[in-house]
mmCIF file of C-alpha atoms in Angstrom:
data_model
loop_
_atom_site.group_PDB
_atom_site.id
_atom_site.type_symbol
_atom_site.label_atom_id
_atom_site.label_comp_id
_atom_site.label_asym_id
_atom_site.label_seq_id
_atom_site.Cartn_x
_atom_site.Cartn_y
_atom_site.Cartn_z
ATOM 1 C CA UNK A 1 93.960 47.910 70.691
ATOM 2 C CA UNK A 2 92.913 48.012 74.409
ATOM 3 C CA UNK A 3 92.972 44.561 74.858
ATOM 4 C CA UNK A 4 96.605 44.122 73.357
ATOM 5 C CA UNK A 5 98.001 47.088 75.133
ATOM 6 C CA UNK A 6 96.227 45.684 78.599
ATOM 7 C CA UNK A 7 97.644 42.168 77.641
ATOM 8 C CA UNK A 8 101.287 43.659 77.357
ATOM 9 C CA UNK A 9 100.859 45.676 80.901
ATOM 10 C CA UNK A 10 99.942 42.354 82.422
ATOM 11 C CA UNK A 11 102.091 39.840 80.964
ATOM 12 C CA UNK A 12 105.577 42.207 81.558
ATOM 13 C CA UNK A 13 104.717 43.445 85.643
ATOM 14 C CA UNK A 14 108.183 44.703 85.945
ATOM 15 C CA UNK A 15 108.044 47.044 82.530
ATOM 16 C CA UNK A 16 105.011 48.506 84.279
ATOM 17 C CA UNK A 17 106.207 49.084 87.615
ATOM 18 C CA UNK A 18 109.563 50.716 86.455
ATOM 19 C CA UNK A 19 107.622 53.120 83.959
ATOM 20 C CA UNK A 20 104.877 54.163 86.834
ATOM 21 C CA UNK A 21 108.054 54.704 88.648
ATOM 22 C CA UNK A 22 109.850 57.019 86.212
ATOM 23 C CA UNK A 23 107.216 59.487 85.648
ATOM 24 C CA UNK A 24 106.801 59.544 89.288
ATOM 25 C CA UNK A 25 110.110 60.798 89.573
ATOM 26 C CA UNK A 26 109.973 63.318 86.752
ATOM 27 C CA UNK A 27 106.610 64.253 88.212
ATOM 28 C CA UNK A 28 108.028 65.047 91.737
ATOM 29 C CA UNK A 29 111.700 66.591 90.076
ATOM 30 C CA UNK A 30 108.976 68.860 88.229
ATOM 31 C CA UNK A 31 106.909 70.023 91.147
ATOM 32 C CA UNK A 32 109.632 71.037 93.055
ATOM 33 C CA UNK A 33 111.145 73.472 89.736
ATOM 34 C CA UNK A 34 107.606 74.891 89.680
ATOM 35 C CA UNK A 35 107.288 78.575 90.103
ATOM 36 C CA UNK A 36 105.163 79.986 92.418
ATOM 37 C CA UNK A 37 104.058 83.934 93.041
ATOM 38 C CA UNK A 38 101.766 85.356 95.617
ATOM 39 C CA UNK A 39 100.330 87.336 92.120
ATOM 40 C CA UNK A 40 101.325 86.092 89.172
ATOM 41 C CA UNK A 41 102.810 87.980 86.528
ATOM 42 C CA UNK A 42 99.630 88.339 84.246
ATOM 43 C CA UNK A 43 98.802 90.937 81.906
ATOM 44 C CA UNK A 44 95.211 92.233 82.973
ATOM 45 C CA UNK A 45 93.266 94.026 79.968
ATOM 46 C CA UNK A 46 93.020 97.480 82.025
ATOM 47 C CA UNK A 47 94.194 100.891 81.782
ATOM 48 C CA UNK A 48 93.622 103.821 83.462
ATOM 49 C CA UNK A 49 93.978 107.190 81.970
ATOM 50 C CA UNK A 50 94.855 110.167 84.471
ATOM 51 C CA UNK A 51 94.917 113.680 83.599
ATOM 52 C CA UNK A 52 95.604 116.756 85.747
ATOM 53 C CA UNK A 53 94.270 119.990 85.657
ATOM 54 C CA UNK A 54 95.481 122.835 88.255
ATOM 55 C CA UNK A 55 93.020 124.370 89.470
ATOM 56 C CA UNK A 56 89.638 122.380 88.121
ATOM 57 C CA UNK A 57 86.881 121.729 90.279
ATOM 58 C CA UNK A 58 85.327 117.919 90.367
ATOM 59 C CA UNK A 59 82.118 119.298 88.210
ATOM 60 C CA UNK A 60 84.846 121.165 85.553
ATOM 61 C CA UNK A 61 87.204 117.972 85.898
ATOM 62 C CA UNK A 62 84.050 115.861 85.242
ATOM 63 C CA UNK A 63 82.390 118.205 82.036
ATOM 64 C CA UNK A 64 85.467 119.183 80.609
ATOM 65 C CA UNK A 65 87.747 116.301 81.016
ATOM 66 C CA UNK A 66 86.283 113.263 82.198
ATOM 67 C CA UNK A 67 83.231 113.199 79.769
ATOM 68 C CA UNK A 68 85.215 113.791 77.007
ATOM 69 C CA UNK A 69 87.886 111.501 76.905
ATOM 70 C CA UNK A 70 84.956 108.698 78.091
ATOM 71 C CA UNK A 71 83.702 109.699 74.230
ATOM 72 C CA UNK A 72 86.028 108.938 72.651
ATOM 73 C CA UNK A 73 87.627 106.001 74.425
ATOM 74 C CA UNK A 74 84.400 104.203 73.914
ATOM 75 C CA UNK A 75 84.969 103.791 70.447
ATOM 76 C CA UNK A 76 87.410 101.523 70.977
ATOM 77 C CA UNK A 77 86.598 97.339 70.063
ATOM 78 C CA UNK A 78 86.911 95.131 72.718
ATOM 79 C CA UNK A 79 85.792 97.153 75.492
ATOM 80 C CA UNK A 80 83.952 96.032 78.531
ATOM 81 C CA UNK A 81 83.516 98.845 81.010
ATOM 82 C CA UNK A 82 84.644 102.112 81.119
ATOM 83 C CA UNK A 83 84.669 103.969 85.093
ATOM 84 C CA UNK A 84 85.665 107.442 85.711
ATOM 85 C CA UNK A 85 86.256 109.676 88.914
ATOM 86 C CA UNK A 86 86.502 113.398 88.698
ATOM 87 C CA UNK A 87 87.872 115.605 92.144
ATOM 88 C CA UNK A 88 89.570 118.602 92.607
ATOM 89 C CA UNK A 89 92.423 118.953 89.991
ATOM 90 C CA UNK A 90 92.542 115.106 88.701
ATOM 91 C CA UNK A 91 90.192 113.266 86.605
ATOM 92 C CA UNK A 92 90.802 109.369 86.711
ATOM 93 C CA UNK A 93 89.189 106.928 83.842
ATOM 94 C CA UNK A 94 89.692 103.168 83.994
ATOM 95 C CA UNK A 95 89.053 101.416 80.610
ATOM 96 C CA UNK A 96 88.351 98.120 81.151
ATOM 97 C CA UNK A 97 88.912 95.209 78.059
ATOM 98 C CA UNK A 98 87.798 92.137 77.109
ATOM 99 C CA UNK A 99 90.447 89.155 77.501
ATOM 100 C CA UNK A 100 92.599 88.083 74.783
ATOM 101 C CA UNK A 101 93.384 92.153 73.603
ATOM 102 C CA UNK A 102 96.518 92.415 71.595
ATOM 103 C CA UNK A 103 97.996 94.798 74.127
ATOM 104 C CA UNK A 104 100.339 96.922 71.944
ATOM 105 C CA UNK A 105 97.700 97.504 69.403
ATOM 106 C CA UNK A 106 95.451 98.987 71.919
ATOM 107 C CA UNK A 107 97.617 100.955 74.232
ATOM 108 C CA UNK A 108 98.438 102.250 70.717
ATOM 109 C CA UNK A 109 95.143 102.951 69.983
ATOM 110 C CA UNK A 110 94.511 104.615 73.099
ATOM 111 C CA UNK A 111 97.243 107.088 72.364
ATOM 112 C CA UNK A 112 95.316 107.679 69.073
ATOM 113 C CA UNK A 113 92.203 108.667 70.239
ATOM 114 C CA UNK A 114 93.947 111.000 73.061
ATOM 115 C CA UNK A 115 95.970 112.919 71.144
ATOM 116 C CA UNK A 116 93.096 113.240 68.426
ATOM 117 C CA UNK A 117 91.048 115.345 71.330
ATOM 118 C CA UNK A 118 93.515 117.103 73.003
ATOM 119 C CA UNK A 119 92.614 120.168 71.222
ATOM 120 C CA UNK A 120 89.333 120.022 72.663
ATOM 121 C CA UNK A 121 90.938 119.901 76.310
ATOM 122 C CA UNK A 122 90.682 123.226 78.297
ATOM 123 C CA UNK A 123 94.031 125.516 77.843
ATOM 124 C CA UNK A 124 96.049 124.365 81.403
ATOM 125 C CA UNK A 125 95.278 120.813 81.085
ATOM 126 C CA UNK A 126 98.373 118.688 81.255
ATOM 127 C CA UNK A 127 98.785 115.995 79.461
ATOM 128 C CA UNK A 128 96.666 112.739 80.213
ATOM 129 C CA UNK A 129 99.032 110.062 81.285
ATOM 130 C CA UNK A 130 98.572 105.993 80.541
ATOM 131 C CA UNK A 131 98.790 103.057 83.579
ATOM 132 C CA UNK A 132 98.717 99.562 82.934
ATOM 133 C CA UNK A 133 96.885 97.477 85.618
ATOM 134 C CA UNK A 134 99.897 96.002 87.401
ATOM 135 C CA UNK A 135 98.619 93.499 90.589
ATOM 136 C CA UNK A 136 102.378 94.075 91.561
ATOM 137 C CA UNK A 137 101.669 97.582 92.176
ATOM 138 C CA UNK A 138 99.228 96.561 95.162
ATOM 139 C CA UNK A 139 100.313 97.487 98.675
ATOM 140 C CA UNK A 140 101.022 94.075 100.577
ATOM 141 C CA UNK A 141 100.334 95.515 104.162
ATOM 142 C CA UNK A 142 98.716 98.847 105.283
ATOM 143 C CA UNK A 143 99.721 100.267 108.791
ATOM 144 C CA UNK A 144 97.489 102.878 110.728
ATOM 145 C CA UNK A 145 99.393 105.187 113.039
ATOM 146 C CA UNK A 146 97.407 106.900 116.024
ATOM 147 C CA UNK A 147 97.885 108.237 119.088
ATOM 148 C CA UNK A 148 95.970 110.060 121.969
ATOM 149 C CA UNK A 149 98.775 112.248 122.877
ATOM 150 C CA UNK A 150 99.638 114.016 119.811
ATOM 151 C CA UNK A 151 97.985 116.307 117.179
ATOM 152 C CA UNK A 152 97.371 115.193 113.772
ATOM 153 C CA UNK A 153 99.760 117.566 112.293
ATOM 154 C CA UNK A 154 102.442 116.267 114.587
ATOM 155 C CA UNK A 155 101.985 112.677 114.141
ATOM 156 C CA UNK A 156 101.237 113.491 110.566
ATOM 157 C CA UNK A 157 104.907 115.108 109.989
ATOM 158 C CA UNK A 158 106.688 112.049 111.861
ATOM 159 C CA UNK A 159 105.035 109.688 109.935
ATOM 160 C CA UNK A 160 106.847 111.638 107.081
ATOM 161 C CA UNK A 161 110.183 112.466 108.604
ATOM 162 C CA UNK A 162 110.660 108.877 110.168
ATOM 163 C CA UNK A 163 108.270 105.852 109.724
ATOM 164 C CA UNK A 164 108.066 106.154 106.247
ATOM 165 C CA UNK A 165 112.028 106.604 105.524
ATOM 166 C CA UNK A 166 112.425 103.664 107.777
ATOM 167 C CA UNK A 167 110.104 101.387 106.183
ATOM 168 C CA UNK A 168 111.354 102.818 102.370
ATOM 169 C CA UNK A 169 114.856 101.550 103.722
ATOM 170 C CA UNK A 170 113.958 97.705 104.647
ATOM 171 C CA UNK A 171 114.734 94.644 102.297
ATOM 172 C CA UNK A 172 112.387 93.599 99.977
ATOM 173 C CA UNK A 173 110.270 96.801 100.170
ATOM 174 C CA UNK A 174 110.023 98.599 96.785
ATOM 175 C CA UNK A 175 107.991 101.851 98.228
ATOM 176 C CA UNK A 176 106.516 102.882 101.068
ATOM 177 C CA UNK A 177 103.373 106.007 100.766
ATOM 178 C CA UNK A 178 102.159 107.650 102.926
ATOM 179 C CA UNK A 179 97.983 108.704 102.708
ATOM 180 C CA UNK A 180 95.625 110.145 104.921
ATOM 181 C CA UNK A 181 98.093 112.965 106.196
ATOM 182 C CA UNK A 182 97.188 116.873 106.569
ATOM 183 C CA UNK A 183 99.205 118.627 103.929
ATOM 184 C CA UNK A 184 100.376 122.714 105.526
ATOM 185 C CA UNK A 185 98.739 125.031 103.850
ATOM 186 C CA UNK A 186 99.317 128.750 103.649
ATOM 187 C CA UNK A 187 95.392 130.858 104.102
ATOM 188 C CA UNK A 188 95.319 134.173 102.653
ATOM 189 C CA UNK A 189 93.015 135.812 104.033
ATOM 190 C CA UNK A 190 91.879 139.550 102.305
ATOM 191 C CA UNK A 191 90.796 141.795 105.099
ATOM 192 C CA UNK A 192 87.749 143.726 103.158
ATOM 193 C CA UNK A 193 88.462 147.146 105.344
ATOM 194 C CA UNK A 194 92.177 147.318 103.845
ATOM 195 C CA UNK A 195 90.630 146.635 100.328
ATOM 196 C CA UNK A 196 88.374 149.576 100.505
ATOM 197 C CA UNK A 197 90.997 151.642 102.321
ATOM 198 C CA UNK A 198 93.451 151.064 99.576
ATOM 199 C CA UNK A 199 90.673 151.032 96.698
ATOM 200 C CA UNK A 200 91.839 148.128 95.522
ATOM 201 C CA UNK A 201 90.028 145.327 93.583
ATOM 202 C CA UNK A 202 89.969 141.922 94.789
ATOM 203 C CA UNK A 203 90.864 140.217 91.076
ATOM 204 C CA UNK A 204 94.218 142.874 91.015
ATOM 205 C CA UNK A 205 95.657 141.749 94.386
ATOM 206 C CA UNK A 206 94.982 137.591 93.034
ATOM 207 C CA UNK A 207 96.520 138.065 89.861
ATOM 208 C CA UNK A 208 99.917 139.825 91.803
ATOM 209 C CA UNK A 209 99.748 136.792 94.111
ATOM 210 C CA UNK A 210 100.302 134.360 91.852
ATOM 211 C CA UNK A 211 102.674 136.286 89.356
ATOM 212 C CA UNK A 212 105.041 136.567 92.424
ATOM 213 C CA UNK A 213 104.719 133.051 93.506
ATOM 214 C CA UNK A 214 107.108 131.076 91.306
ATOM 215 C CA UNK A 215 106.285 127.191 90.758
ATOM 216 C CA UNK A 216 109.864 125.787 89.555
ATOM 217 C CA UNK A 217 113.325 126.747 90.560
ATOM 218 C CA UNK A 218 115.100 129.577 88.074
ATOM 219 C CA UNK A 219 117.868 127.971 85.824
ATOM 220 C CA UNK A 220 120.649 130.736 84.221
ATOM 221 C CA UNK A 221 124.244 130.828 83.350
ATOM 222 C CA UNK A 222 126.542 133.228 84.395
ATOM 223 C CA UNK A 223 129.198 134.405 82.336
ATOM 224 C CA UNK A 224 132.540 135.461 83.883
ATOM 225 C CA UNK A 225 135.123 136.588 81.099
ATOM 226 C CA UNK A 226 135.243 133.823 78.704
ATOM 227 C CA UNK A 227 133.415 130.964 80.992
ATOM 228 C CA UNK A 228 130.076 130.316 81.478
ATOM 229 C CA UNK A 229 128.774 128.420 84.434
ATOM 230 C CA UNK A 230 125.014 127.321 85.021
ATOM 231 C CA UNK A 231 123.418 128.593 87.788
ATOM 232 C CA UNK A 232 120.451 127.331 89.468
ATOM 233 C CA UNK A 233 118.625 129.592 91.637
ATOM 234 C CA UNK A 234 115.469 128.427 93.955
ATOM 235 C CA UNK A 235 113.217 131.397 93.798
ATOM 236 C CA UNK A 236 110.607 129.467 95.888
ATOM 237 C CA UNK A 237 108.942 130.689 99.132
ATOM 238 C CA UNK A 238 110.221 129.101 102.522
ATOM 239 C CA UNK A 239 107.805 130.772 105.071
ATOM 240 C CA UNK A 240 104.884 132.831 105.908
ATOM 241 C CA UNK A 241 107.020 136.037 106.109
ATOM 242 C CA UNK A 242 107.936 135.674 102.576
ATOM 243 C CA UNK A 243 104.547 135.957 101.557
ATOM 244 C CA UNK A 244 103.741 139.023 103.988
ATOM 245 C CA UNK A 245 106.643 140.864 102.115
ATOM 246 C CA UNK A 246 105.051 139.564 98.692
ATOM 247 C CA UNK A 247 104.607 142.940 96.561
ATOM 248 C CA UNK A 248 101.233 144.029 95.594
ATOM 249 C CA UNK A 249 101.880 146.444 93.080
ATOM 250 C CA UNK A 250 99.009 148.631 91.251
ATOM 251 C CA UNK A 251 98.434 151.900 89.156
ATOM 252 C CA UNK A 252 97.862 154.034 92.321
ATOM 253 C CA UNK A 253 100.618 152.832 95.072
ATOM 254 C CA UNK A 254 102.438 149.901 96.004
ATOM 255 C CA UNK A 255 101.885 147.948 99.081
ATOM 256 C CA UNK A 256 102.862 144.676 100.806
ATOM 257 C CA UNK A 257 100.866 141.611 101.027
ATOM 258 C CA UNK A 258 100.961 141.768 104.735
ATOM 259 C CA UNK A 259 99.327 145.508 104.743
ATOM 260 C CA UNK A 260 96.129 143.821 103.229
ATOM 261 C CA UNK A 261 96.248 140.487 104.335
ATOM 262 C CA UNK A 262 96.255 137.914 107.352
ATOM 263 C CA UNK A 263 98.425 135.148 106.358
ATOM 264 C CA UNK A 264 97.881 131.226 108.258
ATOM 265 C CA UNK A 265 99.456 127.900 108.108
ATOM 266 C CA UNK A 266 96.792 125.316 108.639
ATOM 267 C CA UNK A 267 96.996 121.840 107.827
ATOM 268 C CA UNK A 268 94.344 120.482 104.797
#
């Protein structure tokens, strides 16, 4: 077979040299049509499993959330690794599988074993949300902003008001975050002489503060003769004085946050 086929390649030169020719050509006209991508599109056997919980310090996040959910997601075949985080408020778990997963029938499976222990899930906890691993997703570039003139609040809030708009606005950019920056943040600070002056208790004047802060704008409808219009009403607090005129109401008298209380905006 060899022999005849090497026979054939030498006695007709011409055959040979026009057929190493051709699939030159259609190797080259190939090349050039081939795809390429920085990452890929690939499917990656991970998921990560985030769930929030106002409030929840990284050793409650970790007990009552974190170790939990690790339970029962290790039940699941195919998996290789499974890595969780707890902090303040947000408990992060990535899952990781082997290759070759059908990916429907786990995510699926996932969502199973979830929603089979949500009951078990402190009262408050939201909802524990599912992430693919998407390379995609990666930031391509990471800028750090400094400067020796300004305070960190400062440069902080034009990062926010301008870079970051800027940037969001270019071509080819799908998002722009920004990390690392102080968040404002209103102190309340009791002043122990007013509480015994007032006789008031500590837990009294926390539970008033948050009953008067509201979290989400009001939504009504207003009826005027035979129409009804909705009506959308922000109820939220815009500044410090709002919260010194915050009512502190109680059996005895009522008072004002502000009679009780230092109030400062610091950044986190």
């Amino acid at each position: 077979m060899i022999h005849s086929l090497v026979s054939w390649a030498v006695n007709r030169p011409i055959a040979v040299f026009m057929l190493t020719l051709a699939l030159g050509i259609f190797g080259l006209r190939a090349w050039q049509q081939l795809e390429t991508a920085l990452l890929p599109d690939l499917e990656y056997p991970e998921y990560f499993i985030v769930t929030r919980f106002p409030g929840g310090s990284p050793e409650e996040m970790e007990q009552l959330v974190s170790k939990p959910l690790e339970e029962v997601l290790a039940s699941l075949p195919g998996i290789q690794d499974i890595i969780s985080s707890s902090r303040e408020g947000v408990s992060l778990i990535e899952v990781q599988f082997d290759w070759g997963i059908d990916f429907r029938f786990t995510l699926l499976r996932i969502r199973e074993k979830i929603d089979a222990i949500l009951t078990r899930l402190p009262d408050g906890v939201e909802r524990p949300f599912i992430m693919d691993f998407n390379p995609n997703s990666i930031p391509i570039m990471e800028l750090a902003i400094h400067s020796p003139e300004m305070s960190l609040v400062t440069l902080a809030e034009l990062a926010r008001q301008v870079f970051k708009p800027r940037f969001s606005q270019l071509d080819g950019i799908a998002s722009a975050q920004l990390t690392g920056a102080p968040e404002p943040v209103v102190q309340i600070r009791i002043q122990p002489e007013k509480i015994r002056q007032y006789q008031l208790n500590p837990l009294e004047v926390a539970q008033n503060i948050r009953r008067n802060i509201p979290a989400d704008p009001v939504n009504a409808r207003v009826r005027v003769g035979y129409s009804e219009f909705p009506l959308n009403v922000d109820l939220r607090l815009n500044g410090l004085s709002d919260f010194l005129r915050m009512p502190i109401e109680t059996e005895r008298q009522a008072l004002r946050l502000g009679d009780i209380a230092k109030i400062v905006s610091e950044p986190l």
